Coordinates of C-alpha atoms and ligand atoms in Angstrom, one line a residue:
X1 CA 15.0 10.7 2.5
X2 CA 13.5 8.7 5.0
X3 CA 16.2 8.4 8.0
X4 CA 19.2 11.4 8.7
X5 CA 17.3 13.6 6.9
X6 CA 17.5 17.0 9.3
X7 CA 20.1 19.2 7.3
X8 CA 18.5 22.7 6.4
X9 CA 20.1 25.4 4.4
X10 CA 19.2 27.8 1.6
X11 CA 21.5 28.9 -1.1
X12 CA 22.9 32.5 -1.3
X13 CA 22.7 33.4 -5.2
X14 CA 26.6 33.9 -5.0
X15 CA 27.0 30.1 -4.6
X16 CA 25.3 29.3 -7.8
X17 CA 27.5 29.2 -11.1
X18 CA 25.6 32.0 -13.1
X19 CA 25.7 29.9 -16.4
X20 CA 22.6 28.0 -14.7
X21 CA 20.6 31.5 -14.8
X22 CA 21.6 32.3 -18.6
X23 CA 20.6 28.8 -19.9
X24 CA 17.0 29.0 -17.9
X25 CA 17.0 32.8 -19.1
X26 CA 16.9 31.3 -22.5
X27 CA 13.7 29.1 -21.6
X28 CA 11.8 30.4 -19.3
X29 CA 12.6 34.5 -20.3
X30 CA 11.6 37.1 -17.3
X31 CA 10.5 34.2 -14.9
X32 CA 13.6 33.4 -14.1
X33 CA 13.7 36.2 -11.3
X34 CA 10.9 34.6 -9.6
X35 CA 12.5 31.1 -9.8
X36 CA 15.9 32.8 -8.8
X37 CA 13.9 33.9 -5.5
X38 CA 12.6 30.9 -4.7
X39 CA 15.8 29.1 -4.8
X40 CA 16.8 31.2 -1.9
X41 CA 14.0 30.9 0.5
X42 CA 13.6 27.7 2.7
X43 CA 12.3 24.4 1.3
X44 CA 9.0 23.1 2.6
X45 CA 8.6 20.0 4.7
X46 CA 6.6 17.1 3.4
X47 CA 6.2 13.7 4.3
X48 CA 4.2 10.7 3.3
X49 CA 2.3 8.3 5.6
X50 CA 2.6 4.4 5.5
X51 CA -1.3 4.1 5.9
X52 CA -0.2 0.1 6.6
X53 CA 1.3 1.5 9.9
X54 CA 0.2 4.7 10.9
X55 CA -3.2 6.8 9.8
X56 CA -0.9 10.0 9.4
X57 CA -0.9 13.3 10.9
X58 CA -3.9 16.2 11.0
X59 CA -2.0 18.5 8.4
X60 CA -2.3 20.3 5.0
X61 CA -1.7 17.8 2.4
X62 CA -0.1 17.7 -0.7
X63 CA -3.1 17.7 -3.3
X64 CA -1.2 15.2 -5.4
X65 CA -0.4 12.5 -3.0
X66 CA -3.0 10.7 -1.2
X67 CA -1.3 10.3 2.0
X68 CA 1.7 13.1 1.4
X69 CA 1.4 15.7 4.4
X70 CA 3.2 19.4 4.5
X71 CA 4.3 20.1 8.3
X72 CA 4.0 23.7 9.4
X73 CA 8.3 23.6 10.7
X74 CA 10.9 20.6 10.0
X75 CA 10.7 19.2 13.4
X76 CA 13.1 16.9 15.0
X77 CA 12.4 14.0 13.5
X78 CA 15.4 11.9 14.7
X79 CA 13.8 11.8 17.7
X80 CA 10.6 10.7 16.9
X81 CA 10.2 6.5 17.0
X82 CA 7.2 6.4 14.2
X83 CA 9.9 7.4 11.9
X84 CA 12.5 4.4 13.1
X85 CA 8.8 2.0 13.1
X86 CA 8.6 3.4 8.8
X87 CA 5.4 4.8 9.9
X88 CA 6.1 7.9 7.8
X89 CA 9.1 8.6 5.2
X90 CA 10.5 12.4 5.1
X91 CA 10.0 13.0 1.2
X92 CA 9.7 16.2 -0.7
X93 CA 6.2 17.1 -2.4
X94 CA 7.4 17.6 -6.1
X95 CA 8.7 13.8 -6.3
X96 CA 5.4 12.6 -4.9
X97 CA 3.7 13.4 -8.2
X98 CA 4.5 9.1 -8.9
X99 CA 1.5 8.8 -8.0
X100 CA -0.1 10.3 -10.6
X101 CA 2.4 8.8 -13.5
X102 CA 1.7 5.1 -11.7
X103 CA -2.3 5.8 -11.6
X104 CA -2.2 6.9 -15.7
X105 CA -0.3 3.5 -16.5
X106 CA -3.4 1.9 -15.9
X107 CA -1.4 -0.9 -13.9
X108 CA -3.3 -0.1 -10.1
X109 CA -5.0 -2.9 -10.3
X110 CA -3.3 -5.0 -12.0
X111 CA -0.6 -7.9 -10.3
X112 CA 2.5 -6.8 -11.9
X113 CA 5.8 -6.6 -12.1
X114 CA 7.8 -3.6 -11.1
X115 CA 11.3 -2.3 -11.0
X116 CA 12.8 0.6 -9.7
X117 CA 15.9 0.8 -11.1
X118 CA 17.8 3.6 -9.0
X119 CA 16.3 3.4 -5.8
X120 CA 18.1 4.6 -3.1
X121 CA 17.5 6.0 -1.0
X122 CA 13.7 4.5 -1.5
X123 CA 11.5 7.1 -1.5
X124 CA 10.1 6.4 -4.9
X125 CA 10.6 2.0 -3.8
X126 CA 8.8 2.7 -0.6
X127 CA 5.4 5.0 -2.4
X128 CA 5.2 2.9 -5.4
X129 CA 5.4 -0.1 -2.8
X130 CA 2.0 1.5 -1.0
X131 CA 0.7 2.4 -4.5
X132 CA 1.3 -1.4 -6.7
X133 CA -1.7 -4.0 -6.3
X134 CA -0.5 -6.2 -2.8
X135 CA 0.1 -9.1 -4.9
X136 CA 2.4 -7.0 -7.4
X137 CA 6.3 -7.9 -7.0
X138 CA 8.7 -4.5 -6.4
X139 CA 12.0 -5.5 -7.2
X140 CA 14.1 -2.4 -6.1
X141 CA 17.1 -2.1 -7.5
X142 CA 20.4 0.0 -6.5
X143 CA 24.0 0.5 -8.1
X144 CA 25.6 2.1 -5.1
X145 CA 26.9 -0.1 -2.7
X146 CA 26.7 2.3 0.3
X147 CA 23.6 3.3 -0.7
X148 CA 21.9 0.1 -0.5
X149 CA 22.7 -0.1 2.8
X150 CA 20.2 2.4 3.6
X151 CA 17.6 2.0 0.8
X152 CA 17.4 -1.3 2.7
X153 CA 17.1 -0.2 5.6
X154 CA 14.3 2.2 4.8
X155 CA 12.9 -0.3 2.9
X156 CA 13.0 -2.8 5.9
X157 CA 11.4 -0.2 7.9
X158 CA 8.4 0.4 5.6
X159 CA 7.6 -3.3 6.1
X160 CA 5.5 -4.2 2.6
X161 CA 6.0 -7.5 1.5
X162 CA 6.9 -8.6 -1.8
X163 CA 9.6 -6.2 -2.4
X164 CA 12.9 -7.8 -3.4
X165 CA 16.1 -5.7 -3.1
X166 CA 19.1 -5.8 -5.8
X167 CA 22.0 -4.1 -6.2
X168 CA 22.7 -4.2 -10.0
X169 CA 24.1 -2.1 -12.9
X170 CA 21.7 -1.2 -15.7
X171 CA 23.7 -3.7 -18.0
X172 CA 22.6 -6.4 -16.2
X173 CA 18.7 -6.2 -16.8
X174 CA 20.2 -7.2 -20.6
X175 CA 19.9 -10.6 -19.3
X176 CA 16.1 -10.0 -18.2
X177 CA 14.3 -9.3 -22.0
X178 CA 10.8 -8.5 -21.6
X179 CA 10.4 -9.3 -17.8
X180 CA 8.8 -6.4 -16.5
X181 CA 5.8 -4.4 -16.1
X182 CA 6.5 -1.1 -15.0
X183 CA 10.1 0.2 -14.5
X184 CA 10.8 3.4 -12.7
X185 CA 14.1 5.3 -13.8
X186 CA 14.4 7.9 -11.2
X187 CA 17.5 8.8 -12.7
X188 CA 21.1 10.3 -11.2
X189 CA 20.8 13.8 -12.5
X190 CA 22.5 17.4 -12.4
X191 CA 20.2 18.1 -9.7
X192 CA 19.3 22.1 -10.3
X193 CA 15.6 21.0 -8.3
X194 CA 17.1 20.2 -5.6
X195 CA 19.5 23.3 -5.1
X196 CA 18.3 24.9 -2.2
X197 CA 17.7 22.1 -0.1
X198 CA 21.3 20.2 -0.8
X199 CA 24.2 22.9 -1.0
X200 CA 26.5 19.4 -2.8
X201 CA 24.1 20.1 -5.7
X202 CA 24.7 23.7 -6.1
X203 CA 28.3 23.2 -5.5
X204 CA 28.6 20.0 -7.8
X205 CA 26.8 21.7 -11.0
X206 CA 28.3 22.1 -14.3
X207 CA 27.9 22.3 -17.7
X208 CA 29.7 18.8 -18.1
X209 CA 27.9 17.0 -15.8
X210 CA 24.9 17.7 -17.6
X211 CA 26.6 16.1 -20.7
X212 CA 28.0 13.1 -18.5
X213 CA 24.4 12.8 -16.5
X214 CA 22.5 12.7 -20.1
X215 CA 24.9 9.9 -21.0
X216 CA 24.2 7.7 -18.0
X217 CA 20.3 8.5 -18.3
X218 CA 20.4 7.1 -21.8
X219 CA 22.6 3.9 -20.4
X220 CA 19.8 3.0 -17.9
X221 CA 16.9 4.0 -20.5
X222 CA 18.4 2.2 -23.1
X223 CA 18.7 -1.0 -20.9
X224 CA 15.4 -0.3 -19.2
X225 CA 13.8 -0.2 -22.8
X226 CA 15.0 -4.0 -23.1
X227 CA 13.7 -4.8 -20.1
X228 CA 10.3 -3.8 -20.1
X229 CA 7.7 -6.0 -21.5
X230 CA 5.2 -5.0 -25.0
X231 CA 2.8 -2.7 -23.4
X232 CA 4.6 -1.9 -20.3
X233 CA 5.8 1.5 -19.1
X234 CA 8.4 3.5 -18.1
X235 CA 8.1 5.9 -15.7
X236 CA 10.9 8.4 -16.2
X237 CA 11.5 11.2 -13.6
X238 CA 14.6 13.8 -12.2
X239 CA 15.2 16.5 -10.4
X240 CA 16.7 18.7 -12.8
X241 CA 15.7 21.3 -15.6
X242 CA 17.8 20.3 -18.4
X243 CA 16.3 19.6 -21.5
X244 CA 19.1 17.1 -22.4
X245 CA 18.0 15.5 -19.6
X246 CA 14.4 15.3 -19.4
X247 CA 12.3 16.1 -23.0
X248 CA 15.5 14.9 -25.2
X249 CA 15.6 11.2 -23.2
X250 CA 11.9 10.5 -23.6
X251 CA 12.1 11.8 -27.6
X252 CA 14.5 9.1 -27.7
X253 CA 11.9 6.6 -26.0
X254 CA 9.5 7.8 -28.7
X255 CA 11.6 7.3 -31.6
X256 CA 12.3 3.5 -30.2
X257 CA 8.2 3.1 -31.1
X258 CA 7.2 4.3 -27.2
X259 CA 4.1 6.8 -26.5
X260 CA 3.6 9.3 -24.3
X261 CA 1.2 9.1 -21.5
X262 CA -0.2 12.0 -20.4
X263 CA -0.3 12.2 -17.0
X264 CA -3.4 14.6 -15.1
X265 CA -3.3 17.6 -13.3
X266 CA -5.0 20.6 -11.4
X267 CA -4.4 23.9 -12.5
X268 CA -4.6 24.4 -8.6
X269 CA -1.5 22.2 -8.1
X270 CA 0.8 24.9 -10.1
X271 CA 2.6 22.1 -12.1
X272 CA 3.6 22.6 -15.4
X273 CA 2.8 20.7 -18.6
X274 CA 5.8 20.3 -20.9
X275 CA 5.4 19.5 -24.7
X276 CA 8.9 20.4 -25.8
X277 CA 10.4 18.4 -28.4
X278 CA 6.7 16.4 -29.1
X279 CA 6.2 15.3 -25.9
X280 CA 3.9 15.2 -23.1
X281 CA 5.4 15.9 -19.9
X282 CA 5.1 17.6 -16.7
X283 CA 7.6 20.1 -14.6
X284 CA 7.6 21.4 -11.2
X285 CA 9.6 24.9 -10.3
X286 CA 9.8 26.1 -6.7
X287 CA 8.1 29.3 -7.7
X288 CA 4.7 27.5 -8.6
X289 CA 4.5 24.2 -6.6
X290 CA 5.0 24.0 -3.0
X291 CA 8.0 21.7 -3.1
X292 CA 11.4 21.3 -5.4
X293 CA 12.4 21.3 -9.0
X294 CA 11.3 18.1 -10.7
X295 CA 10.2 16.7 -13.9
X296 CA 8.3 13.2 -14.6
X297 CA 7.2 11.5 -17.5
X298 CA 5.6 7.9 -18.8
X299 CA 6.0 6.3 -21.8
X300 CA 4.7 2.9 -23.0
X301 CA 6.3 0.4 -25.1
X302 CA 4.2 -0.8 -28.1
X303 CA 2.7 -4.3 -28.2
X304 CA -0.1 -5.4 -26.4
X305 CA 0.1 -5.7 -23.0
X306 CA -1.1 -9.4 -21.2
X307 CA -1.1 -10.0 -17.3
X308 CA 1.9 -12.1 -15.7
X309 CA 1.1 -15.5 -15.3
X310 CA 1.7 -16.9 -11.7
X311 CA 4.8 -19.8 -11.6
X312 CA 5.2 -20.9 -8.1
X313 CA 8.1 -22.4 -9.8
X314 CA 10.0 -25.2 -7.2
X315 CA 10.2 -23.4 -3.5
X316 CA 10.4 -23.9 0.0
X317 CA 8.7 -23.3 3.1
X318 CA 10.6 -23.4 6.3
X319 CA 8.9 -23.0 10.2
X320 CA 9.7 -19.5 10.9
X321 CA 7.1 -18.2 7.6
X322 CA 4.0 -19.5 10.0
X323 CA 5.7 -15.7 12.1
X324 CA 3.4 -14.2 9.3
X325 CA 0.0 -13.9 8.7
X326 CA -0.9 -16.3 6.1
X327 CA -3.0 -13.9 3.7
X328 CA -0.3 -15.5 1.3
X329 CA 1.4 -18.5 0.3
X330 CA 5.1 -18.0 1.3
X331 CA 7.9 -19.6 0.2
X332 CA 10.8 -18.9 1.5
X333 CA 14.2 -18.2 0.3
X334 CA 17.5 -19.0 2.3
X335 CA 20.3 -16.3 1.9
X336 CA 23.6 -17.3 3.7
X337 CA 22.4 -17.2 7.6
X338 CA 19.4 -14.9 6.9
X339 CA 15.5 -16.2 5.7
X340 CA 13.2 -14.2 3.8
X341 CA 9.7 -14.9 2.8
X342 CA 7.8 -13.8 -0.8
X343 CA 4.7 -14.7 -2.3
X344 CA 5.2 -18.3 -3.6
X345 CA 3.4 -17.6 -7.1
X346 CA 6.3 -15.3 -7.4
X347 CA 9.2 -18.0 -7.1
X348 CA 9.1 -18.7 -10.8
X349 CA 9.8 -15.0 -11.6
X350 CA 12.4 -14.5 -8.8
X351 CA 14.2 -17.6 -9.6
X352 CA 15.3 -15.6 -12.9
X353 CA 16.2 -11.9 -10.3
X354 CA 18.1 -14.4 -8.4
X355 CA 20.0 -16.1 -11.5
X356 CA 20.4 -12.6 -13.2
X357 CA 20.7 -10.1 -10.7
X358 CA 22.8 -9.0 -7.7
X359 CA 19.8 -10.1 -4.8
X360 CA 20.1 -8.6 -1.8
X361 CA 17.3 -9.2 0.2
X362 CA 14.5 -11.7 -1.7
X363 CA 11.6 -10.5 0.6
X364 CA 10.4 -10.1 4.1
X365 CA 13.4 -10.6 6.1
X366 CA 12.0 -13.5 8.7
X367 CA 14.9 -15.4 10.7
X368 CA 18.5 -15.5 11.4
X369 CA 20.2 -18.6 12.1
X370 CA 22.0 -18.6 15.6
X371 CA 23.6 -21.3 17.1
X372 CA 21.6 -23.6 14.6
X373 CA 18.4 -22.0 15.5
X374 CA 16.0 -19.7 13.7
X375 CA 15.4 -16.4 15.5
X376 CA 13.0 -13.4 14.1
X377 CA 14.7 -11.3 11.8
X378 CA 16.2 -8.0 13.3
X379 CA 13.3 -6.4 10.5
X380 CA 10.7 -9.0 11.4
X381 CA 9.3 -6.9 14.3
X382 CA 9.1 -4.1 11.5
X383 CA 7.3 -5.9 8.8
X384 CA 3.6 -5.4 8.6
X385 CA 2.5 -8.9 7.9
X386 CA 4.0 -9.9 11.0
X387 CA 1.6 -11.7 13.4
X388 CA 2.3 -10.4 16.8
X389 CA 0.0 -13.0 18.5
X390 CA 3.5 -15.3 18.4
X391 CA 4.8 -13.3 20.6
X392 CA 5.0 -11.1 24.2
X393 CA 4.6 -7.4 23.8
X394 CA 6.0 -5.0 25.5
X395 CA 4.5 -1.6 25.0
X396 CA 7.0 1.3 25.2
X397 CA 6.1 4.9 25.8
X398 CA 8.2 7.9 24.6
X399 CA 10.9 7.9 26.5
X400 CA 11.3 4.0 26.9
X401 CA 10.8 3.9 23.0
X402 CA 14.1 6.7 22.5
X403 CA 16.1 4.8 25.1
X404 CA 15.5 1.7 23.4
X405 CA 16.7 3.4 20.0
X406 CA 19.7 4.2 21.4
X407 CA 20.6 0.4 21.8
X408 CA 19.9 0.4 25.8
X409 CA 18.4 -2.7 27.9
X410 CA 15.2 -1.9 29.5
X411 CA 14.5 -2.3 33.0
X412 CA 12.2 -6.0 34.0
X413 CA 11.1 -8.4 36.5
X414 CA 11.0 -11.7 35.1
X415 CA 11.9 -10.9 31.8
X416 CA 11.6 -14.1 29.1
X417 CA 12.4 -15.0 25.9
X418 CA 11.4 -13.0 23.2
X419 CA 9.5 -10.2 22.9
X420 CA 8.3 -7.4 20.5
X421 CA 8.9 -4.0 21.4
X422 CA 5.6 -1.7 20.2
X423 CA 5.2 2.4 20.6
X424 CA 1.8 3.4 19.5
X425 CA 0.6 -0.2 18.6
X426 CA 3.4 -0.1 16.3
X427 CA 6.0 -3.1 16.0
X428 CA 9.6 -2.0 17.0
X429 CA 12.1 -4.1 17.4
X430 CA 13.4 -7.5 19.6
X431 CA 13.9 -7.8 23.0
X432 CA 15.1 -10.8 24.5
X433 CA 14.3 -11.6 28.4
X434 CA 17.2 -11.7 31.1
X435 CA 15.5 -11.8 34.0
X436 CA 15.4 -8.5 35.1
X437 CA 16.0 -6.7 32.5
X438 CA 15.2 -6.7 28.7
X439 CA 18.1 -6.8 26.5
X440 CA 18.4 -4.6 23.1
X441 CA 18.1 -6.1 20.0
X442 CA 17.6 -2.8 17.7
X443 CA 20.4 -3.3 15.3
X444 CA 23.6 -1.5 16.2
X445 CA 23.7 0.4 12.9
X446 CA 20.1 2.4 13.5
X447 CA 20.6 3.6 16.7
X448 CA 19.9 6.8 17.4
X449 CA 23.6 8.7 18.2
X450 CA 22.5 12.4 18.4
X451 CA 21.5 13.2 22.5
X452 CA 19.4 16.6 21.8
X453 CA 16.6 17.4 19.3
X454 CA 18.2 20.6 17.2
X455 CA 14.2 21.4 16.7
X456 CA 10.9 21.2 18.3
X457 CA 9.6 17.3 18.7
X458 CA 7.1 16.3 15.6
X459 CA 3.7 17.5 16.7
X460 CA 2.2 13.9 17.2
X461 CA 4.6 12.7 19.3
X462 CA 4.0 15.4 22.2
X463 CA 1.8 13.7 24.5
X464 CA 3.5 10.2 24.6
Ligands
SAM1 N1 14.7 7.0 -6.5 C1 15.4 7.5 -5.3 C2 14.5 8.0 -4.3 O1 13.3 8.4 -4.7 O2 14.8 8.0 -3.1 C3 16.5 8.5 -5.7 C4 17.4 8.1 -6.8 S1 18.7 9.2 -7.1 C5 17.9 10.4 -7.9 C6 19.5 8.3 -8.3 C7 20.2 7.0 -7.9 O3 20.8 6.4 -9.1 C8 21.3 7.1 -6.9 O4 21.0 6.3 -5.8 C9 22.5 6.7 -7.6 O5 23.4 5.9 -6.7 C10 22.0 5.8 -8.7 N2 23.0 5.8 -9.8 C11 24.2 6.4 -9.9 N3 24.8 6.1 -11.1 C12 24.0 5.2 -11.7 C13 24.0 4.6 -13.0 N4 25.1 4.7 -13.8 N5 23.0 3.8 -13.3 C14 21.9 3.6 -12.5 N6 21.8 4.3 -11.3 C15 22.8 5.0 -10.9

């Protein structure tokens, strides 16, 4: 995950219920052992670059993911401000294979629109964000109301435009027949991948919350099914081993009329191909990739796909949009005290999100009204089609930039109005002038709390 993501443990083999080993005896025979000793040695660290914000670091990369990255240590990365600026987002390898099953959809070029319908904490929202055409609509989608808290806040930080953020069940896309593209069911799961990096996993597992886990993948299929438009895809994806979970939801898919896509790979990358139960589908174990158990899959619904017409629908445009470049046409979308901006040929389609779904956040977040003005959005600062030139910057260096993350003022002389806190080049946060000093506008809930890095600084951050 992208933010609080510095725990690091690895299983003892004591901690894991020993039904898990019999039922992967069954499939995978003597290999087990060498899966069984990968699950107690420590995870590797991966992250992926935002190549909007940040060219990424001079590291081994993950041969999968264009701008994925393995570091040599987990570093501190709490204490590093290109992570608060969503210039990078802490993600494991395996999961990073999306980009693969988004590049075989055929739909990377194409302006579409996509759903990810269990998002948080957004590290699938924020790749397929960098992978979708720029004038594609990502509506991100999340159940779990304390999780949407900080899938929007990672999302916020990544700074894309066009990305609208909802917080619905999987009934409610009933109401939305044939609307999207591309949905992406990253899918709650029994987790078995993800047992030596996350200790609840390995303490949580069961043989019944496989059974209950295949029931709720088959809810958001089934609804996801509905959803998607003739000739769109689903891109279906856990982090767990179970066949009920993985090969026997996307046999289901088939027998609704779907088709498999297969989806490329190396040899070199160590993934496996899966064609149990007539599919085509691919598998990641600890003991052949360099990253965590996984399995992904895409299947497309029959009928032949046509490209989404553009409705710019009725919208409006109010003074704080001009804050943005104007590669598009905004239109702008009042939410209670808050503005956001999307793509106006979009309005049409988001219109129906915003009739149908739960919206959270319809698009760049660009003002909040205070005292009966607009001011920039706390987020603005972070969002990449900001256009600086509107404002004073104020270039922080390392330590300025930790201080200010911790929610402190900043020293000034004549300090006015306000201004946009940068490290590296990169957009920050506010700061708004009181003569001598600058006061914090970095919101309250991202601050940094911790005092002392637990582990070395990131390596790029050294000599700043
Ligand atoms: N895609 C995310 C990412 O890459 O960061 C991880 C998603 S996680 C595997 C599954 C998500 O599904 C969780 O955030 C969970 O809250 C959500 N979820 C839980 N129950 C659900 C349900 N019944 N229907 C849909 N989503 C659910």
């Amino acid at each position: 995950m992208g933010r609080n993501a510095q725990r690091r443990s690895s299983p003892t083999s004591a901690e894991i219920d020993p039904s898990f080993f019999d039922r992967l005896r069954a499939r995978l025979g003597a290999e087990v052992d060498g899966l069984a000793d990968a699950l107690l040695a420590i995870s590797p660290t991966s992250i992926r670059g935002n190549e909007a914000k940040w060219p990424g670091p001079e590291a081994a990369r993950v041969p999968w993911c264009t701008n994925g990255a393995y570091l040599p240590e987990r570093p501190a990365f709490t204490f590093d401000p290109l992570l608060h600026a969503g210039c990078y987002y802490v993600q494991e390898a395996s999961s990073m294979l999306l980009e693969q099953a988004f590049r075989a959809s055929g739909f990377a070029h194409e302006r579409i629109l996509a759903l990810d319908l269990c998002a948080a904490p957004g590290g699938k929202s924020t790749h397929l964000r960098s992978l979708l055409h720029a004038d594609s609509l990502l509506v991100s989608n999340e159940i779990d109301r304390k999780r949407q808290v900080i899938l929007q806040e990672n999302l916020w930080k990544w700074g894309a435009a066009n990305v609208v953020i909802t917080g619905s069940a999987p009934t409610q896309l009933q109401r939305l027949p044939e609307f999207f593209d591309l949905i992406v069911v990253d899918a709650p799961c029994s987790g078995e991948g993800m047992f030596r990096k996350d200790p609840f996993a390995r303490a949580q597992w069961n043989e019944r919350l496989v059974d209950q886990c295949a029931a709720m993948q088959r809810n958001a299929l089934l609804h996801a099914w509905e959803s998607l438009r003739p000739g769109g895809v689903i891109v279906y994806s856990t982090c767990t081993w179970e066949i009920s979970e993985n090969e026997a939801q996307m046999a289901w898919l088939m027998e609704q009329g779907g088709t498999c896509i297969s989806i490329p790979i190396d040899a070199s990358w160590g993934v496996v191909r899966s064609e149990r139960l007539g599919v085509d589908a691919l598998r990641c174990y600890p003991h052949h990739v360099k990253g965590e158990g996984f399995f992904i899959a895409a299947v497309r619904k029959p009928g032949e796909w046509t490209a989404q017409y553009s409705n710019a629908g009725a919208h409006s445009y109010y003074a704080p949009a001009k804050w943005l470049h104007p590669r598009s046409s905004w239109a702008t979308v009042e939410v209670g005290e808050e503005l956001f901006a999307t793509d106006a040929t979009w309005s049409g389609a988001l219109n129906d999100i915003q009739r149908t779904l739960n919206v959270i956040s319809p698009g760049v977040p660009l003002a909040e009204r205070k005292a009966g003005e607009w001011r920039p959005h706390h987020a603005l600062a972070l969002a990449s089609d900001l256009d600086p030139s509107h404002f004073t910057r104020v270039p922080l260096n390392m330590d300025e930039a930790l201080s200010y993350l911790r929610g402190n003022a900043l020293t000034a002389s004549n300090a006015q109005g306000i201004a946009l806190a940068t490290h590296r080049n990169v957009g920050l946060g506010w700061l708004q002038g009181a003569g001598n000093r600058w006061n914090n506008r970095w919101p309250a809930g991202w601050r940094i709390r911790s005092q002392h890095p637990n582990a070395p600084h990131v390596s790029w951050s050294q000599a700043h």
